[in-house]
PDB file of C-alpha atoms in Angstrom:
ATOM      1  CA  ALA A   1      10.580  -8.924 -12.751  1.00  0.00           C
ATOM      2  CA  GLN A   2       6.953  -8.060 -12.136  1.00  0.00           C
ATOM      3  CA  SER A   3       4.678  -5.213 -13.086  1.00  0.00           C
ATOM      4  CA  VAL A   4       1.058  -4.178 -12.723  1.00  0.00           C
ATOM      5  CA  THR A   5      -1.084  -2.098 -15.058  1.00  0.00           C
ATOM      6  CA  GLN A   6      -4.386  -0.694 -13.911  1.00  0.00           C
ATOM      7  CA  LEU A   7      -6.447   0.445 -16.883  1.00  0.00           C
ATOM      8  CA  GLY A   8      -8.136   3.751 -16.166  1.00  0.00           C
ATOM      9  CA  SER A   9      -6.905   6.118 -13.491  1.00  0.00           C
ATOM     10  CA  HIS A  10     -10.526   7.210 -12.896  1.00  0.00           C
ATOM     11  CA  VAL A  11     -13.731   5.193 -13.158  1.00  0.00           C
ATOM     12  CA  SER A  12     -17.188   6.649 -12.620  1.00  0.00           C
ATOM     13  CA  VAL A  13     -20.327   4.546 -12.078  1.00  0.00           C
ATOM     14  CA  SER A  14     -23.872   5.228 -10.944  1.00  0.00           C
ATOM     15  CA  GLU A  15     -25.077   3.942  -7.605  1.00  0.00           C
ATOM     16  CA  GLY A  16     -26.424   0.419  -8.103  1.00  0.00           C
ATOM     17  CA  ALA A  17     -24.410  -0.180 -11.276  1.00  0.00           C
ATOM     18  CA  LEU A  18     -21.734  -2.799 -11.833  1.00  0.00           C
ATOM     19  CA  VAL A  19     -18.223  -1.891 -10.722  1.00  0.00           C
ATOM     20  CA  LEU A  20     -15.370  -3.208 -12.884  1.00  0.00           C
ATOM     21  CA  LEU A  21     -11.786  -2.173 -12.154  1.00  0.00           C
ATOM     22  CA  ARG A  22      -9.185  -3.660 -14.457  1.00  0.00           C
ATOM     23  CA  CYS A  23      -5.780  -5.026 -13.512  1.00  0.00           C
ATOM     24  CA  ASN A  24      -3.244  -6.798 -15.721  1.00  0.00           C
ATOM     25  CA  TYR A  25       0.047  -8.085 -14.463  1.00  0.00           C
ATOM     26  CA  SER A  26       3.279  -9.600 -15.661  1.00  0.00           C
ATOM     27  CA  SER A  27       5.247 -12.035 -13.560  1.00  0.00           C
ATOM     28  CA  SER A  28       8.128 -14.420 -14.124  1.00  0.00           C
ATOM     29  CA  VAL A  29       6.847 -16.720 -11.367  1.00  0.00           C
ATOM     30  CA  PRO A  30       3.350 -17.839 -10.335  1.00  0.00           C
ATOM     31  CA  PRO A  31       1.830 -14.634  -9.013  1.00  0.00           C
ATOM     32  CA  TYR A  32       0.260 -13.710  -5.740  1.00  0.00           C
ATOM     33  CA  LEU A  33      -2.324 -11.012  -6.438  1.00  0.00           C
ATOM     34  CA  PHE A  34      -3.924  -8.460  -4.146  1.00  0.00           C
ATOM     35  CA  TRP A  35      -6.477  -5.667  -4.236  1.00  0.00           C
ATOM     36  CA  TYR A  36      -6.257  -2.896  -1.672  1.00  0.00           C
ATOM     37  CA  VAL A  37      -8.623   0.031  -1.091  1.00  0.00           C
ATOM     38  CA  GLN A  38      -7.704   3.458   0.247  1.00  0.00           C
ATOM     39  CA  TYR A  39     -10.406   5.747   1.612  1.00  0.00           C
ATOM     40  CA  PRO A  40      -9.662   9.465   1.943  1.00  0.00           C
ATOM     41  CA  ASN A  41      -7.170  10.286   4.674  1.00  0.00           C
ATOM     42  CA  GLN A  42      -6.548   6.631   5.460  1.00  0.00           C
ATOM     43  CA  GLY A  43      -3.989   3.961   4.714  1.00  0.00           C
ATOM     44  CA  LEU A  44      -4.499   0.998   2.402  1.00  0.00           C
ATOM     45  CA  GLN A  45      -6.775  -1.848   3.471  1.00  0.00           C
ATOM     46  CA  LEU A  46      -6.744  -5.351   2.013  1.00  0.00           C
ATOM     47  CA  LEU A  47      -9.872  -6.153  -0.002  1.00  0.00           C
ATOM     48  CA  LEU A  48      -8.923  -9.633  -1.193  1.00  0.00           C
ATOM     49  CA  LYS A  49      -6.005 -11.772  -2.290  1.00  0.00           C
ATOM     50  CA  TYR A  50      -5.228 -14.702  -4.567  1.00  0.00           C
ATOM     51  CA  THR A  51      -2.341 -17.013  -3.769  1.00  0.00           C
ATOM     52  CA  THR A  52      -3.313 -20.526  -4.856  1.00  0.00           C
ATOM     53  CA  GLY A  53      -6.476 -22.566  -5.321  1.00  0.00           C
ATOM     54  CA  ALA A  54      -9.821 -21.221  -6.455  1.00  0.00           C
ATOM     55  CA  THR A  55      -9.433 -18.551  -9.092  1.00  0.00           C
ATOM     56  CA  LEU A  56     -12.554 -16.625  -8.070  1.00  0.00           C
ATOM     57  CA  VAL A  57     -11.772 -14.813  -4.854  1.00  0.00           C
ATOM     58  CA  LYS A  58     -14.343 -13.123  -2.647  1.00  0.00           C
ATOM     59  CA  GLY A  59     -13.380 -10.193  -0.474  1.00  0.00           C
ATOM     60  CA  ILE A  60     -14.888  -7.721   1.895  1.00  0.00           C
ATOM     61  CA  ASN A  61     -17.743  -5.316   1.122  1.00  0.00           C
ATOM     62  CA  GLY A  62     -19.144  -7.525  -1.663  1.00  0.00           C
ATOM     63  CA  PHE A  63     -16.099  -7.301  -3.948  1.00  0.00           C
ATOM     64  CA  GLU A  64     -14.650 -10.227  -5.829  1.00  0.00           C
ATOM     65  CA  ALA A  65     -11.879 -10.805  -8.362  1.00  0.00           C
ATOM     66  CA  GLU A  66     -11.060 -13.588 -10.790  1.00  0.00           C
ATOM     67  CA  PHE A  67      -7.537 -14.721 -11.587  1.00  0.00           C
ATOM     68  CA  LYS A  68      -7.269 -15.472 -15.312  1.00  0.00           C
ATOM     69  CA  LYS A  69      -3.838 -16.834 -16.099  1.00  0.00           C
ATOM     70  CA  SER A  70      -4.374 -16.923 -19.853  1.00  0.00           C
ATOM     71  CA  GLU A  71      -5.238 -13.221 -19.847  1.00  0.00           C
ATOM     72  CA  THR A  72      -2.773 -12.255 -17.065  1.00  0.00           C
ATOM     73  CA  SER A  73      -5.634 -10.403 -15.443  1.00  0.00           C
ATOM     74  CA  PHE A  74      -7.112  -9.975 -11.990  1.00  0.00           C
ATOM     75  CA  HIS A  75     -10.075  -7.623 -12.471  1.00  0.00           C
ATOM     76  CA  LEU A  76     -12.087  -6.444  -9.467  1.00  0.00           C
ATOM     77  CA  THR A  77     -15.888  -6.446  -9.620  1.00  0.00           C
ATOM     78  CA  LYS A  78     -18.907  -5.663  -7.505  1.00  0.00           C
ATOM     79  CA  PRO A  79     -22.468  -6.219  -8.780  1.00  0.00           C
ATOM     80  CA  SER A  80     -23.967  -3.059  -7.296  1.00  0.00           C
ATOM     81  CA  ALA A  81     -22.033   0.078  -6.350  1.00  0.00           C
ATOM     82  CA  HIS A  82     -22.717   1.943  -3.122  1.00  0.00           C
ATOM     83  CA  MET A  83     -21.787   5.529  -2.384  1.00  0.00           C
ATOM     84  CA  SER A  84     -19.460   4.217   0.321  1.00  0.00           C
ATOM     85  CA  ASP A  85     -17.379   2.415  -2.343  1.00  0.00           C
ATOM     86  CA  ALA A  86     -15.929   5.714  -3.529  1.00  0.00           C
ATOM     87  CA  ALA A  87     -12.197   5.372  -2.899  1.00  0.00           C
ATOM     88  CA  GLU A  88      -8.912   4.598  -4.626  1.00  0.00           C
ATOM     89  CA  TYR A  89      -8.213   0.977  -5.467  1.00  0.00           C
ATOM     90  CA  PHE A  90      -4.774  -0.569  -5.908  1.00  0.00           C
ATOM     91  CA  CYS A  91      -3.874  -3.847  -7.546  1.00  0.00           C
ATOM     92  CA  ALA A  92      -0.594  -5.456  -6.473  1.00  0.00           C
ATOM     93  CA  VAL A  93       1.446  -8.505  -7.478  1.00  0.00           C
ATOM     94  CA  SER A  94       4.179 -10.492  -5.806  1.00  0.00           C
ATOM     95  CA  GLY A  95       5.443 -14.047  -6.102  1.00  0.00           C
ATOM     96  CA  ARG A  96       7.757 -16.532  -4.471  1.00  0.00           C
ATOM     97  CA  GLY A  97      11.027 -14.671  -4.062  1.00  0.00           C
ATOM     98  CA  ASN A  98       9.619 -11.479  -5.596  1.00  0.00           C
ATOM     99  CA  LYS A  99       8.663  -8.422  -3.632  1.00  0.00           C
ATOM    100  CA  LEU A 100       5.290  -6.709  -3.829  1.00  0.00           C
ATOM    101  CA  VAL A 101       4.688  -4.263  -6.688  1.00  0.00           C
ATOM    102  CA  PHE A 102       1.705  -1.901  -6.698  1.00  0.00           C
ATOM    103  CA  GLY A 103      -0.212  -0.484  -9.625  1.00  0.00           C
ATOM    104  CA  ALA A 104      -0.771   3.241  -9.988  1.00  0.00           C
ATOM    105  CA  GLY A 105      -4.296   3.066  -8.585  1.00  0.00           C
ATOM    106  CA  THR A 106      -7.825   3.684  -9.884  1.00  0.00           C
ATOM    107  CA  ILE A 107     -10.067   6.284  -8.306  1.00  0.00           C
ATOM    108  CA  LEU A 108     -13.674   5.093  -8.207  1.00  0.00           C
ATOM    109  CA  ARG A 109     -16.393   7.715  -8.196  1.00  0.00           C
ATOM    110  CA  VAL A 110     -19.986   6.707  -7.449  1.00  0.00           C
ATOM    111  CA  LYS A 111     -22.741   9.005  -8.678  1.00  0.00           C
ATOM    112  CA  SER A 112     -26.120   9.204  -6.975  1.00  0.00           C
TER     113      SER A 112
ATOM    114  CA  GLU B   1      -8.445   0.158  14.942  1.00  0.00           C
ATOM    115  CA  THR B   2      -6.070  -0.737  12.158  1.00  0.00           C
ATOM    116  CA  GLY B   3      -3.454  -2.504  14.296  1.00  0.00           C
ATOM    117  CA  VAL B   4      -0.836  -0.132  12.890  1.00  0.00           C
ATOM    118  CA  THR B   5      -0.724   3.337  14.422  1.00  0.00           C
ATOM    119  CA  GLN B   6       1.164   6.267  12.963  1.00  0.00           C
ATOM    120  CA  THR B   7       1.891   9.612  14.583  1.00  0.00           C
ATOM    121  CA  PRO B   8       1.623  12.432  13.875  1.00  0.00           C
ATOM    122  CA  ARG B   9      -1.193  12.389  11.295  1.00  0.00           C
ATOM    123  CA  HIS B  10      -0.060  15.712   9.851  1.00  0.00           C
ATOM    124  CA  LEU B  11       3.323  17.418   9.926  1.00  0.00           C
ATOM    125  CA  VAL B  12       4.488  20.710   8.478  1.00  0.00           C
ATOM    126  CA  MET B  13       8.200  21.366   8.605  1.00  0.00           C
ATOM    127  CA  GLY B  14      10.715  23.761   7.162  1.00  0.00           C
ATOM    128  CA  MET B  15      13.652  22.556   5.122  1.00  0.00           C
ATOM    129  CA  THR B  16      16.072  23.061   8.003  1.00  0.00           C
ATOM    130  CA  ASN B  17      13.993  21.268  10.646  1.00  0.00           C
ATOM    131  CA  LYS B  18      14.524  17.826  12.109  1.00  0.00           C
ATOM    132  CA  LYS B  19      11.475  15.740  12.877  1.00  0.00           C
ATOM    133  CA  SER B  20      10.549  12.083  13.308  1.00  0.00           C
ATOM    134  CA  LEU B  21       7.624   9.947  12.211  1.00  0.00           C
ATOM    135  CA  LYS B  22       6.553   7.125  14.486  1.00  0.00           C
ATOM    136  CA  CYS B  23       4.862   3.826  13.723  1.00  0.00           C
ATOM    137  CA  GLU B  24       3.695   1.139  16.121  1.00  0.00           C
ATOM    138  CA  GLN B  25       2.144  -2.207  15.247  1.00  0.00           C
ATOM    139  CA  HIS B  26       0.085  -4.342  17.622  1.00  0.00           C
ATOM    140  CA  LEU B  27      -0.213  -7.399  15.365  1.00  0.00           C
ATOM    141  CA  GLY B  28       2.803  -9.427  16.448  1.00  0.00           C
ATOM    142  CA  HIS B  29       4.345  -9.098  12.995  1.00  0.00           C
ATOM    143  CA  ASN B  30       8.048  -9.467  12.317  1.00  0.00           C
ATOM    144  CA  ALA B  31       8.379  -7.161   9.302  1.00  0.00           C
ATOM    145  CA  MET B  32       7.808  -3.422   9.026  1.00  0.00           C
ATOM    146  CA  TYR B  33       7.929  -1.082   6.044  1.00  0.00           C
ATOM    147  CA  TRP B  34       8.018   2.583   5.092  1.00  0.00           C
ATOM    148  CA  TYR B  35       6.263   3.620   1.877  1.00  0.00           C
ATOM    149  CA  LYS B  36       6.016   7.044   0.246  1.00  0.00           C
ATOM    150  CA  GLN B  37       2.792   7.967  -1.551  1.00  0.00           C
ATOM    151  CA  SER B  38       2.973  11.029  -3.789  1.00  0.00           C
ATOM    152  CA  ALA B  39       0.219  12.406  -5.966  1.00  0.00           C
ATOM    153  CA  LYS B  40       0.005  10.713  -9.371  1.00  0.00           C
ATOM    154  CA  LYS B  41       2.816   8.260  -8.583  1.00  0.00           C
ATOM    155  CA  PRO B  42       2.723   4.581  -7.607  1.00  0.00           C
ATOM    156  CA  LEU B  43       3.519   3.664  -4.031  1.00  0.00           C
ATOM    157  CA  GLU B  44       7.265   3.753  -3.463  1.00  0.00           C
ATOM    158  CA  LEU B  45       8.830   1.272  -1.070  1.00  0.00           C
ATOM    159  CA  MET B  46      11.488   3.040   0.985  1.00  0.00           C
ATOM    160  CA  PHE B  47      12.690   0.654   3.683  1.00  0.00           C
ATOM    161  CA  VAL B  48      12.024  -2.856   4.942  1.00  0.00           C
ATOM    162  CA  TYR B  49      12.889  -4.180   8.388  1.00  0.00           C
ATOM    163  CA  SER B  50      12.783  -7.812   9.463  1.00  0.00           C
ATOM    164  CA  LEU B  51      13.138  -8.443  13.193  1.00  0.00           C
ATOM    165  CA  GLU B  52      14.722  -5.007  13.667  1.00  0.00           C
ATOM    166  CA  GLU B  53      17.276  -5.571  10.909  1.00  0.00           C
ATOM    167  CA  ARG B  54      17.109  -3.438   7.776  1.00  0.00           C
ATOM    168  CA  VAL B  55      16.791  -5.790   4.820  1.00  0.00           C
ATOM    169  CA  GLU B  56      16.018  -3.303   2.087  1.00  0.00           C
ATOM    170  CA  ASN B  57      16.844   0.314   1.314  1.00  0.00           C
ATOM    171  CA  ASN B  58      15.505   1.394  -2.050  1.00  0.00           C
ATOM    172  CA  SER B  59      17.976   4.143  -2.969  1.00  0.00           C
ATOM    173  CA  VAL B  60      16.420   6.540  -0.504  1.00  0.00           C
ATOM    174  CA  PRO B  61      18.281   9.841   0.097  1.00  0.00           C
ATOM    175  CA  SER B  62      20.212  10.028   3.337  1.00  0.00           C
ATOM    176  CA  ARG B  63      17.994  12.851   4.593  1.00  0.00           C
ATOM    177  CA  PHE B  64      15.595  10.003   5.471  1.00  0.00           C
ATOM    178  CA  SER B  65      16.940   7.836   8.282  1.00  0.00           C
ATOM    179  CA  PRO B  66      14.940   4.848   9.555  1.00  0.00           C
ATOM    180  CA  GLU B  67      15.208   3.272  12.977  1.00  0.00           C
ATOM    181  CA  CYS B  68      13.665   0.050  14.258  1.00  0.00           C
ATOM    182  CA  PRO B  69      14.392  -0.410  17.965  1.00  0.00           C
ATOM    183  CA  ASN B  70      12.172  -3.508  18.233  1.00  0.00           C
ATOM    184  CA  SER B  71       9.756  -5.444  16.056  1.00  0.00           C
ATOM    185  CA  SER B  72       6.785  -3.322  17.171  1.00  0.00           C
ATOM    186  CA  HIS B  73       8.190   0.158  16.569  1.00  0.00           C
ATOM    187  CA  LEU B  74       9.531   1.917  13.518  1.00  0.00           C
ATOM    188  CA  PHE B  75      10.701   5.503  13.135  1.00  0.00           C
ATOM    189  CA  LEU B  76      11.582   7.674  10.172  1.00  0.00           C
ATOM    190  CA  HIS B  77      13.911  10.523  11.091  1.00  0.00           C
ATOM    191  CA  LEU B  78      13.778  13.497   8.767  1.00  0.00           C
ATOM    192  CA  HIS B  79      16.317  16.299   8.286  1.00  0.00           C
ATOM    193  CA  THR B  80      17.018  18.972   5.683  1.00  0.00           C
ATOM    194  CA  LEU B  81      14.100  17.847   3.529  1.00  0.00           C
ATOM    195  CA  GLN B  82      13.142  19.306   0.168  1.00  0.00           C
ATOM    196  CA  PRO B  83       9.687  20.487  -0.944  1.00  0.00           C
ATOM    197  CA  GLU B  84       9.428  17.461  -3.265  1.00  0.00           C
ATOM    198  CA  ASP B  85       9.531  15.253  -0.174  1.00  0.00           C
ATOM    199  CA  SER B  86       6.011  16.418   0.666  1.00  0.00           C
ATOM    200  CA  ALA B  87       3.853  13.289   0.530  1.00  0.00           C
ATOM    201  CA  LEU B  88       1.878  10.785   2.549  1.00  0.00           C
ATOM    202  CA  TYR B  89       4.243   8.453   4.405  1.00  0.00           C
ATOM    203  CA  LEU B  90       2.728   5.073   5.122  1.00  0.00           C
ATOM    204  CA  CYS B  91       3.947   2.490   7.572  1.00  0.00           C
ATOM    205  CA  ALA B  92       3.005  -1.145   7.093  1.00  0.00           C
ATOM    206  CA  SER B  93       3.679  -4.497   8.712  1.00  0.00           C
ATOM    207  CA  SER B  94       3.444  -8.129   7.684  1.00  0.00           C
ATOM    208  CA  GLN B  95       4.016 -11.513   9.239  1.00  0.00           C
ATOM    209  CA  GLU B  96       7.439 -12.043   7.677  1.00  0.00           C
ATOM    210  CA  ALA B  97       9.421  -9.925   5.221  1.00  0.00           C
ATOM    211  CA  GLY B  98      10.120 -12.784   2.835  1.00  0.00           C
ATOM    212  CA  GLN B  99       6.626 -14.259   2.954  1.00  0.00           C
ATOM    213  CA  THR B 100       5.349 -12.606  -0.205  1.00  0.00           C
ATOM    214  CA  ASN B 101       1.897 -14.216  -0.050  1.00  0.00           C
ATOM    215  CA  SER B 102       1.138 -12.414   3.235  1.00  0.00           C
ATOM    216  CA  PRO B 103      -0.753  -9.143   2.949  1.00  0.00           C
ATOM    217  CA  LEU B 104       0.492  -5.845   4.301  1.00  0.00           C
ATOM    218  CA  HIS B 105      -1.332  -4.053   7.098  1.00  0.00           C
ATOM    219  CA  PHE B 106      -1.089  -0.290   6.752  1.00  0.00           C
ATOM    220  CA  GLY B 107      -1.350   2.605   9.154  1.00  0.00           C
ATOM    221  CA  ASN B 108      -3.305   5.732   8.227  1.00  0.00           C
ATOM    222  CA  GLY B 109      -0.171   7.603   7.281  1.00  0.00           C
ATOM    223  CA  THR B 110       1.515  10.893   8.114  1.00  0.00           C
ATOM    224  CA  ARG B 111       0.767  13.739   5.697  1.00  0.00           C
ATOM    225  CA  LEU B 112       4.057  15.618   5.455  1.00  0.00           C
ATOM    226  CA  THR B 113       4.351  19.112   4.022  1.00  0.00           C
ATOM    227  CA  VAL B 114       7.803  20.627   3.580  1.00  0.00           C
ATOM    228  CA  THR B 115       7.803  24.411   3.273  1.00  0.00           C
TER     229      THR B 115
END
């Protein structure tokens, strides 16, 4: 069985500040981990994914995430927030033989 | 252009109506999915199709009836819905249904309101 916990349903940052969105997972098999973003009135779009290999994964729009097995975490970061980053972000986990499970989402607000 | 197109974008229907949601993918994928997204709830997987064969049905009420005539098209037929069925319905596709390291590609959804 797998599960995902996203800490904080809402996160607010100032423009130019660091963005940190937290994701912890549980998985009975080596996990595949994903971050998706959903802009208003749109579907989900893949930001980045970790399957195997390098634990620091770079995605689109300057986002990156680090897979930390010892902490069962896959937190999403961006050094400097832009107004256009305001959206809802979803962490998801799957694994060999296990279907994809989404977290509840974190709404990111960027203040000018 | 997302590669996955959903129509209509918005739908308002009464509880006695029958309507259909349509999804088309232009990515050459073999798997297609219906998800339900309700406010303050995680995404709920409803149905999975692999090469036009339904491979998963997650205890969805029979008032929702999926149809996959080919690997590029997916429909969700709706009848006698309840107000709690109001939600954003998202279609997605992926390379293969069992390939769990492949990402999903989503359409922009149909916002359904049941009155």
